[in-house]
Amino acid sequence: RGKRAFIAGVADDNGYGWAIAKSLAAAGAEILVGTWVPALNIFESSLRRGKFDESRVLPDGSLMEITKVYPLDAVYDTPEDVPEDVKANKRYAGSSKWTVKEVAESVKEDFGSIDILVHSLANGPEVSKPLLETSRYGYLAAISASSYSYVSLLQHFAPIMNRGGATISLTYIASERIIPGYGGGMSSAKAALESDTQVLAFEAGRKHGIRVNTISAGPLRSRAAKAIGFIDMMIDYSSENAPLQKELSAEEVGNAAAFLASPLASAITGTVLYVDNGLNAMGVGV
Ligand code: NAI
Protein backbone atom coordinates (compact mmCIF):
# COMPACT_ATOMS: atom_id res chain seq x y z
CA ARG A 1 0.00 0.00 0.00
CA GLY A 2 1.18 3.52 -0.77
CA LYS A 3 1.61 6.02 2.04
CA ARG A 4 -1.02 8.55 3.02
CA ALA A 5 -0.06 12.13 3.89
CA PHE A 6 -1.97 14.94 5.58
CA ILE A 7 -0.55 18.37 4.76
CA ALA A 8 -1.79 21.26 6.87
CA GLY A 9 -1.38 24.73 5.33
CA VAL A 10 -2.18 24.52 1.63
CA ALA A 11 -4.39 27.27 0.21
CA ASP A 12 -2.82 27.96 -3.20
CA ASP A 13 -0.10 26.63 -5.49
CA ASN A 14 2.64 29.08 -4.47
CA GLY A 15 3.72 27.90 -1.03
CA TYR A 16 5.87 25.18 0.46
CA GLY A 17 2.82 23.07 1.41
CA TRP A 18 1.77 22.68 -2.23
CA ALA A 19 5.34 21.80 -3.30
CA ILE A 20 5.63 19.21 -0.53
CA ALA A 21 2.28 17.71 -1.57
CA LYS A 22 3.59 17.41 -5.13
CA SER A 23 6.87 15.75 -4.14
CA LEU A 24 5.02 13.30 -1.90
CA ALA A 25 2.48 12.59 -4.67
CA ALA A 26 5.32 12.05 -7.16
CA ALA A 27 6.76 9.49 -4.73
CA GLY A 28 3.41 7.67 -4.71
CA ALA A 29 1.69 9.03 -1.60
CA GLU A 30 -2.03 9.71 -1.34
CA ILE A 31 -2.58 13.40 -0.55
CA LEU A 32 -5.00 14.92 1.96
CA VAL A 33 -4.76 18.62 2.76
CA GLY A 34 -5.93 20.91 5.54
CA THR A 35 -6.88 24.38 4.31
CA TRP A 36 -7.38 27.44 6.50
CA VAL A 37 -11.16 27.97 6.78
CA PRO A 38 -11.24 31.56 5.43
CA ALA A 39 -9.27 30.42 2.35
CA LEU A 40 -11.25 27.22 1.74
CA ASN A 41 -13.85 28.42 -0.77
CA ILE A 42 -11.43 30.08 -3.13
CA PHE A 43 -8.96 27.18 -2.93
CA GLU A 44 -11.61 24.55 -3.65
CA SER A 45 -13.24 26.50 -6.45
CA SER A 46 -9.85 27.24 -8.04
CA LEU A 47 -9.00 23.53 -7.87
CA ARG A 48 -12.35 22.63 -9.42
CA ARG A 49 -12.08 25.21 -12.17
CA GLY A 50 -8.65 23.91 -13.19
CA LYS A 51 -6.78 27.04 -12.12
CA PHE A 52 -4.00 24.90 -10.62
CA ASP A 53 -3.87 22.29 -13.37
CA GLU A 54 -0.56 23.54 -14.76
CA SER A 55 1.07 23.34 -11.35
CA ARG A 56 -0.50 19.94 -10.67
CA VAL A 57 1.68 18.30 -13.33
CA LEU A 58 4.00 15.66 -11.84
CA PRO A 59 7.33 14.55 -13.34
CA ASP A 60 5.64 11.58 -15.08
CA GLY A 61 3.13 13.90 -16.75
CA SER A 62 0.14 12.90 -14.62
CA LEU A 63 -1.74 15.42 -12.46
CA MET A 64 -1.47 15.41 -8.67
CA GLU A 65 -4.76 14.24 -7.17
CA ILE A 66 -5.83 15.68 -3.82
CA THR A 67 -8.07 12.98 -2.38
CA LYS A 68 -9.76 15.30 0.12
CA VAL A 69 -9.56 18.88 1.32
CA TYR A 70 -10.41 19.43 4.99
CA PRO A 71 -11.25 22.86 6.39
CA LEU A 72 -8.88 23.57 9.30
CA ASP A 73 -8.15 26.34 11.74
CA ALA A 74 -5.12 25.26 13.71
CA VAL A 75 -5.51 27.89 16.42
CA TYR A 76 -8.53 26.03 17.81
CA ASP A 77 -8.19 22.55 19.29
CA THR A 78 -11.82 21.69 20.07
CA PRO A 79 -15.25 23.25 19.33
CA GLU A 80 -15.36 24.53 22.93
CA ASP A 81 -12.32 26.73 22.17
CA VAL A 82 -14.03 28.66 19.38
CA PRO A 83 -15.24 32.14 20.38
CA GLU A 84 -18.82 33.14 19.45
CA ASP A 85 -17.76 35.83 16.98
CA VAL A 86 -15.67 33.33 15.01
CA LYS A 87 -18.49 30.75 15.03
CA ALA A 88 -20.85 33.39 13.69
CA ASN A 89 -18.39 34.71 11.10
CA LYS A 90 -19.75 34.13 7.60
CA ARG A 91 -16.51 32.58 6.38
CA TYR A 92 -16.54 30.02 9.20
CA ALA A 93 -20.26 29.31 9.50
CA GLY A 94 -20.32 27.67 6.06
CA SER A 95 -17.91 24.91 7.16
CA SER A 96 -17.95 22.51 10.06
CA LYS A 97 -15.59 20.27 12.05
CA TRP A 98 -12.49 22.39 11.40
CA THR A 99 -10.86 22.38 14.85
CA VAL A 100 -7.72 20.25 15.11
CA LYS A 101 -9.38 17.50 17.14
CA GLU A 102 -12.35 17.27 14.77
CA VAL A 103 -10.17 17.19 11.65
CA ALA A 104 -8.13 14.31 13.10
CA GLU A 105 -11.40 12.50 13.91
CA SER A 106 -12.70 13.06 10.37
CA VAL A 107 -9.47 11.78 8.81
CA LYS A 108 -9.67 8.72 11.04
CA GLU A 109 -13.29 8.14 10.03
CA ASP A 110 -12.54 8.60 6.33
CA PHE A 111 -9.22 6.77 6.01
CA GLY A 112 -8.35 5.05 9.32
CA SER A 113 -4.72 6.16 9.47
CA ILE A 114 -1.98 8.28 7.93
CA ASP A 115 1.78 7.85 7.54
CA ILE A 116 2.99 11.40 7.01
CA LEU A 117 1.96 14.65 8.72
CA VAL A 118 3.17 18.00 7.39
CA HIS A 119 2.79 21.35 9.18
CA SER A 120 3.27 24.13 6.64
CA LEU A 121 1.52 27.03 8.29
CA ALA A 122 2.34 30.15 10.20
CA ASN A 123 0.64 33.39 11.09
CA GLY A 124 1.73 36.44 13.05
CA PRO A 125 -0.68 39.39 13.01
CA GLU A 126 2.10 41.82 13.97
CA VAL A 127 4.88 40.30 11.81
CA SER A 128 5.69 43.68 10.30
CA LYS A 129 6.32 45.24 13.75
CA PRO A 130 9.74 44.94 15.39
CA LEU A 131 9.76 42.60 18.40
CA LEU A 132 10.45 45.60 20.62
CA GLU A 133 7.08 47.05 19.56
CA THR A 134 5.07 43.83 19.53
CA SER A 135 2.03 43.56 21.80
CA ARG A 136 1.42 40.62 24.11
CA TYR A 137 -1.58 39.75 21.95
CA GLY A 138 0.49 39.73 18.76
CA TYR A 139 3.28 37.69 20.29
CA LEU A 140 0.96 35.05 21.74
CA ALA A 141 -1.06 34.89 18.51
CA ALA A 142 2.16 34.20 16.55
CA ILE A 143 3.10 31.40 18.95
CA SER A 144 -0.43 29.99 18.91
CA ALA A 145 -0.75 29.83 15.12
CA SER A 146 2.86 29.00 14.27
CA SER A 147 4.17 26.83 17.14
CA TYR A 148 1.44 25.42 19.37
CA SER A 149 -0.51 24.51 16.23
CA TYR A 150 2.18 21.90 15.60
CA VAL A 151 2.02 20.49 19.13
CA SER A 152 -1.74 20.27 18.74
CA LEU A 153 -1.61 18.63 15.30
CA LEU A 154 0.83 16.02 16.54
CA GLN A 155 -1.16 15.48 19.73
CA HIS A 156 -4.29 14.70 17.75
CA PHE A 157 -2.81 12.99 14.69
CA ALA A 158 -0.05 10.88 16.26
CA PRO A 159 -2.59 8.33 17.56
CA ILE A 160 -3.76 7.71 13.97
CA MET A 161 -0.23 7.58 12.51
CA ASN A 162 1.24 4.24 11.54
CA ARG A 163 4.50 3.25 13.22
CA GLY A 164 7.46 4.24 11.10
CA GLY A 165 5.59 7.39 10.07
CA ALA A 166 7.10 10.85 9.90
CA THR A 167 6.13 14.44 10.58
CA ILE A 168 7.72 17.59 9.18
CA SER A 169 7.33 21.29 9.82
CA LEU A 170 8.83 24.38 8.18
CA THR A 171 11.00 26.81 10.06
CA TYR A 172 13.17 29.83 9.30
CA ILE A 173 16.66 30.84 10.37
CA ALA A 174 15.29 33.98 12.08
CA SER A 175 14.88 31.67 15.11
CA GLU A 176 18.63 31.59 15.72
CA ARG A 177 20.13 34.56 13.83
CA ILE A 178 18.95 38.16 13.67
CA ILE A 179 16.78 38.75 10.59
CA PRO A 180 15.54 42.36 10.86
CA GLY A 181 11.95 42.57 9.58
CA TYR A 182 10.83 39.11 10.73
CA GLY A 183 8.96 40.59 13.65
CA GLY A 184 5.82 40.26 15.73
CA GLY A 185 7.22 37.34 17.71
CA MET A 186 7.59 35.20 14.57
CA SER A 187 11.31 34.73 15.31
CA SER A 188 10.31 33.55 18.80
CA ALA A 189 7.65 31.24 17.33
CA LYS A 190 10.21 29.57 15.05
CA ALA A 191 12.61 29.13 18.00
CA ALA A 192 9.82 27.37 19.90
CA LEU A 193 9.01 25.21 16.87
CA GLU A 194 12.65 24.07 16.58
CA SER A 195 13.01 23.32 20.26
CA ASP A 196 9.69 21.47 20.24
CA THR A 197 10.96 19.40 17.29
CA GLN A 198 13.50 17.83 19.64
CA VAL A 199 11.19 17.21 22.58
CA LEU A 200 8.41 15.92 20.33
CA ALA A 201 10.88 13.65 18.51
CA PHE A 202 11.62 12.02 21.85
CA GLU A 203 8.04 11.80 23.07
CA ALA A 204 6.37 10.76 19.81
CA GLY A 205 9.29 8.48 18.97
CA ARG A 206 8.93 6.59 22.22
CA LYS A 207 5.14 6.57 22.29
CA HIS A 208 4.22 6.15 18.62
CA GLY A 209 7.39 5.12 16.78
CA ILE A 210 7.23 8.15 14.50
CA ARG A 211 9.94 10.66 13.50
CA VAL A 212 9.76 14.43 13.97
CA ASN A 213 11.92 16.82 11.91
CA THR A 214 11.80 20.40 10.68
CA ILE A 215 13.12 22.00 7.50
CA SER A 216 14.74 25.42 7.80
CA ALA A 217 13.86 26.75 4.39
CA GLY A 218 15.34 29.63 2.46
CA PRO A 219 13.18 32.48 1.15
CA LEU A 220 10.25 31.77 -1.20
CA ARG A 221 7.79 34.27 -2.69
CA SER A 222 4.70 32.64 -1.13
CA ARG A 223 1.51 34.41 -0.18
CA ALA A 224 2.55 34.44 3.50
CA ALA A 225 6.04 35.73 2.68
CA LYS A 226 4.71 38.54 0.48
CA ALA A 227 2.62 39.68 3.44
CA ILE A 228 5.78 40.16 5.52
CA GLY A 229 7.04 42.63 2.95
CA PHE A 230 10.78 41.97 2.62
CA ILE A 231 10.78 38.76 0.60
CA ASP A 232 12.33 40.17 -2.61
CA MET A 233 15.19 41.59 -0.58
CA MET A 234 15.76 38.24 1.15
CA ILE A 235 15.79 36.40 -2.18
CA ASP A 236 18.32 38.88 -3.61
CA TYR A 237 20.43 38.65 -0.46
CA SER A 238 20.49 34.89 -0.73
CA SER A 239 21.51 34.83 -4.38
CA GLU A 240 24.30 37.30 -3.63
CA ASN A 241 25.62 35.62 -0.50
CA ALA A 242 24.74 31.92 -0.38
CA PRO A 243 27.27 29.25 -1.42
CA LEU A 244 24.86 28.22 -4.20
CA GLN A 245 23.95 31.30 -6.23
CA LYS A 246 20.56 30.29 -7.57
CA GLU A 247 17.01 31.07 -6.62
CA LEU A 248 15.59 28.42 -4.27
CA SER A 249 12.60 26.62 -5.76
CA ALA A 250 9.73 25.33 -3.65
CA GLU A 251 10.29 21.96 -5.33
CA GLU A 252 13.73 21.66 -3.70
CA VAL A 253 12.09 21.97 -0.29
CA GLY A 254 9.36 19.54 -1.39
CA ASN A 255 11.97 16.97 -2.39
CA ALA A 256 13.82 17.31 0.92
CA ALA A 257 10.51 16.79 2.72
CA ALA A 258 9.82 13.66 0.65
CA PHE A 259 13.26 12.36 1.63
CA LEU A 260 12.67 13.08 5.33
CA ALA A 261 9.28 11.35 5.15
CA SER A 262 10.71 8.29 3.41
CA PRO A 263 12.43 5.17 4.76
CA LEU A 264 15.70 6.63 3.39
CA ALA A 265 15.61 8.87 6.49
CA SER A 266 14.58 6.13 8.93
CA ALA A 267 17.25 7.07 11.51
CA ILE A 268 16.76 10.84 11.26
CA THR A 269 14.62 12.47 13.93
CA GLY A 270 14.75 15.63 16.05
CA THR A 271 16.75 17.52 13.42
CA VAL A 272 16.63 20.90 11.72
CA LEU A 273 17.53 20.31 8.06
CA TYR A 274 18.64 23.43 6.17
CA VAL A 275 17.29 23.66 2.65
CA ASP A 276 18.53 27.13 1.80
CA ASN A 277 21.33 26.91 -0.79
CA GLY A 278 23.71 26.86 2.21
CA LEU A 279 23.06 30.45 3.30
CA ASN A 280 22.95 29.39 6.98
CA ALA A 281 26.62 28.43 6.86
CA MET A 282 27.84 31.94 5.97
CA GLY A 283 29.25 34.13 8.73
CA VAL A 284 29.24 37.40 6.78
CA GLY A 285 27.82 38.62 3.50
CA VAL A 286 30.15 38.83 0.51
P1 NAI B 1 1.79 29.91 2.48
O1 NAI B 1 1.01 31.16 2.47
O2 NAI B 1 1.76 29.05 1.26
O3 NAI B 1 1.43 28.96 3.70
C1 NAI B 1 0.94 29.38 4.93
C2 NAI B 1 -0.42 28.73 5.10
O4 NAI B 1 -0.84 28.82 6.45
C3 NAI B 1 -1.50 29.39 4.26
O5 NAI B 1 -2.10 28.40 3.43
C4 NAI B 1 -2.50 29.88 5.30
O6 NAI B 1 -3.82 29.80 4.84
C5 NAI B 1 -2.24 28.91 6.42
N1 NAI B 1 -2.71 29.31 7.76
C6 NAI B 1 -2.49 30.48 8.40
N2 NAI B 1 -3.09 30.45 9.60
C7 NAI B 1 -3.69 29.25 9.73
C8 NAI B 1 -4.48 28.63 10.73
N3 NAI B 1 -4.78 29.26 11.87
N4 NAI B 1 -4.94 27.37 10.52
C9 NAI B 1 -4.65 26.72 9.37
N5 NAI B 1 -3.92 27.26 8.38
C10 NAI B 1 -3.44 28.51 8.56
O7 NAI B 1 3.28 30.37 2.81
P2 NAI B 1 4.66 29.59 3.03
O8 NAI B 1 5.68 30.65 3.05
O9 NAI B 1 4.80 28.48 2.09
O10 NAI B 1 4.54 29.02 4.52
C11 NAI B 1 4.60 27.66 4.87
C12 NAI B 1 5.59 27.47 6.01
O11 NAI B 1 6.91 27.73 5.52
C13 NAI B 1 5.39 28.41 7.19
O12 NAI B 1 5.64 27.72 8.40
C14 NAI B 1 6.48 29.45 6.96
O13 NAI B 1 6.86 30.11 8.15
C15 NAI B 1 7.58 28.55 6.44
N6 NAI B 1 8.71 29.24 5.80
C16 NAI B 1 8.50 30.08 4.73
C17 NAI B 1 9.57 30.73 4.14
C18 NAI B 1 9.35 31.64 2.97
O14 NAI B 1 10.26 32.39 2.60
N7 NAI B 1 8.20 31.63 2.33
C19 NAI B 1 10.96 30.56 4.63
C20 NAI B 1 11.08 29.60 5.72
C21 NAI B 1 9.98 29.00 6.28
PDB file of N, CA and C in Angstrom, residues 13 15 17 33 56 75 94 110 112 121 143 146 159 162 166 176 187 204 206 226 250 264 269 275 277-278 286:
ATOM      1  N   ASP A  13      -1.183  27.447  -4.916  1.00  0.00           N
ATOM      2  CA  ASP A  13      -0.103  26.627  -5.493  1.00  0.00           C
ATOM      3  C   ASP A  13       1.250  27.326  -5.427  1.00  0.00           C
ATOM      4  N   GLY A  15       2.978  28.060  -2.280  1.00  0.00           N
ATOM      5  CA  GLY A  15       3.721  27.902  -1.029  1.00  0.00           C
ATOM      6  C   GLY A  15       4.459  26.580  -0.920  1.00  0.00           C
ATOM      7  N   GLY A  17       3.742  24.180   1.202  1.00  0.00           N
ATOM      8  CA  GLY A  17       2.820  23.070   1.411  1.00  0.00           C
ATOM      9  C   GLY A  17       2.443  22.396   0.098  1.00  0.00           C
ATOM     10  N   VAL A  33      -5.264  17.328   2.280  1.00  0.00           N
ATOM     11  CA  VAL A  33      -4.763  18.616   2.755  1.00  0.00           C
ATOM     12  C   VAL A  33      -5.725  19.256   3.752  1.00  0.00           C
ATOM     13  N   ARG A  56      -0.257  21.295 -11.182  1.00  0.00           N
ATOM     14  CA  ARG A  56      -0.503  19.940 -10.669  1.00  0.00           C
ATOM     15  C   ARG A  56       0.303  18.881 -11.429  1.00  0.00           C
ATOM     16  N   VAL A  75      -5.605  27.197  15.130  1.00  0.00           N
ATOM     17  CA  VAL A  75      -5.506  27.892  16.419  1.00  0.00           C
ATOM     18  C   VAL A  75      -6.611  27.446  17.384  1.00  0.00           C
ATOM     19  N   GLY A  94     -20.030  28.550   7.194  1.00  0.00           N
ATOM     20  CA  GLY A  94     -20.315  27.669   6.061  1.00  0.00           C
ATOM     21  C   GLY A  94     -19.623  26.312   6.141  1.00  0.00           C
ATOM     22  N   ASP A 110     -12.599   8.750   7.783  1.00  0.00           N
ATOM     23  CA  ASP A 110     -12.542   8.598   6.326  1.00  0.00           C
ATOM     24  C   ASP A 110     -11.498   7.574   5.886  1.00  0.00           C
ATOM     25  N   GLY A 112      -8.919   5.951   8.315  1.00  0.00           N
ATOM     26  CA  GLY A 112      -8.352   5.054   9.317  1.00  0.00           C
ATOM     27  C   GLY A 112      -7.025   5.524   9.865  1.00  0.00           C
ATOM     28  N   LEU A 121       2.328  25.840   8.045  1.00  0.00           N
ATOM     29  CA  LEU A 121       1.519  27.029   8.286  1.00  0.00           C
ATOM     30  C   LEU A 121       2.128  27.895   9.366  1.00  0.00           C
ATOM     31  N   ILE A 143       2.740  32.697  18.352  1.00  0.00           N
ATOM     32  CA  ILE A 143       3.100  31.403  18.949  1.00  0.00           C
ATOM     33  C   ILE A 143       1.953  30.406  18.798  1.00  0.00           C
ATOM     34  N   SER A 146       1.664  29.493  14.961  1.00  0.00           N
ATOM     35  CA  SER A 146       2.864  29.003  14.268  1.00  0.00           C
ATOM     36  C   SER A 146       3.615  27.915  15.027  1.00  0.00           C
ATOM     37  N   PRO A 159      -1.888   9.589  17.290  1.00  0.00           N
ATOM     38  CA  PRO A 159      -2.590   8.329  17.560  1.00  0.00           C
ATOM     39  C   PRO A 159      -3.130   7.640  16.301  1.00  0.00           C
ATOM     40  N   ASN A 162       0.630   5.559  11.507  1.00  0.00           N
ATOM     41  CA  ASN A 162       1.237   4.238  11.535  1.00  0.00           C
ATOM     42  C   ASN A 162       2.675   4.327  12.039  1.00  0.00           C
ATOM     43  N   ALA A 166       6.232   9.693   9.734  1.00  0.00           N
ATOM     44  CA  ALA A 166       7.099  10.852   9.903  1.00  0.00           C
ATOM     45  C   ALA A 166       6.290  12.139   9.876  1.00  0.00           C
ATOM     46  N   GLU A 176      17.309  31.719  15.081  1.00  0.00           N
ATOM     47  CA  GLU A 176      18.630  31.591  15.715  1.00  0.00           C
ATOM     48  C   GLU A 176      19.615  32.673  15.314  1.00  0.00           C
ATOM     49  N   SER A 187       9.987  35.334  15.063  1.00  0.00           N
ATOM     50  CA  SER A 187      11.306  34.727  15.313  1.00  0.00           C
ATOM     51  C   SER A 187      11.219  33.841  16.561  1.00  0.00           C
ATOM     52  N   ALA A 204       7.154  11.494  20.820  1.00  0.00           N
ATOM     53  CA  ALA A 204       6.371  10.762  19.807  1.00  0.00           C
ATOM     54  C   ALA A 204       7.148   9.551  19.291  1.00  0.00           C
ATOM     55  N   ARG A 206       9.122   7.634  21.223  1.00  0.00           N
ATOM     56  CA  ARG A 206       8.926   6.590  22.221  1.00  0.00           C
ATOM     57  C   ARG A 206       7.494   6.062  22.211  1.00  0.00           C
ATOM     58  N   LYS A 226       4.967  37.226   1.083  1.00  0.00           N
ATOM     59  CA  LYS A 226       4.714  38.537   0.484  1.00  0.00           C
ATOM     60  C   LYS A 226       4.073  39.470   1.508  1.00  0.00           C
ATOM     61  N   ALA A 250      10.551  26.026  -4.636  1.00  0.00           N
ATOM     62  CA  ALA A 250       9.728  25.327  -3.646  1.00  0.00           C
ATOM     63  C   ALA A 250       9.898  23.820  -3.806  1.00  0.00           C
ATOM     64  N   LEU A 264      14.287   6.253   3.551  1.00  0.00           N
ATOM     65  CA  LEU A 264      15.698   6.634   3.394  1.00  0.00           C
ATOM     66  C   LEU A 264      16.182   7.418   4.611  1.00  0.00           C
ATOM     67  N   THR A 269      15.738  11.859  13.195  1.00  0.00           N
ATOM     68  CA  THR A 269      14.622  12.475  13.933  1.00  0.00           C
ATOM     69  C   THR A 269      15.164  13.538  14.881  1.00  0.00           C
ATOM     70  N   VAL A 275      17.469  23.757   4.097  1.00  0.00           N
ATOM     71  CA  VAL A 275      17.292  23.659   2.646  1.00  0.00           C
ATOM     72  C   VAL A 275      17.249  25.099   2.152  1.00  0.00           C
ATOM     73  N   ASN A 277      20.142  26.642   0.041  1.00  0.00           N
ATOM     74  CA  ASN A 277      21.328  26.910  -0.786  1.00  0.00           C
ATOM     75  C   ASN A 277      22.578  27.145   0.058  1.00  0.00           C
ATOM     76  N   GLY A 278      22.531  26.760   1.342  1.00  0.00           N
ATOM     77  CA  GLY A 278      23.714  26.859   2.208  1.00  0.00           C
ATOM     78  C   GLY A 278      23.883  28.193   2.903  1.00  0.00           C
ATOM     79  N   VAL A 286      28.980  38.588   1.379  1.00  0.00           N
ATOM     80  CA  VAL A 286      30.147  38.828   0.515  1.00  0.00           C
ATOM     81  C   VAL A 286      29.812  39.811  -0.618  1.00  0.00           C
TER      82      VAL A 286
END
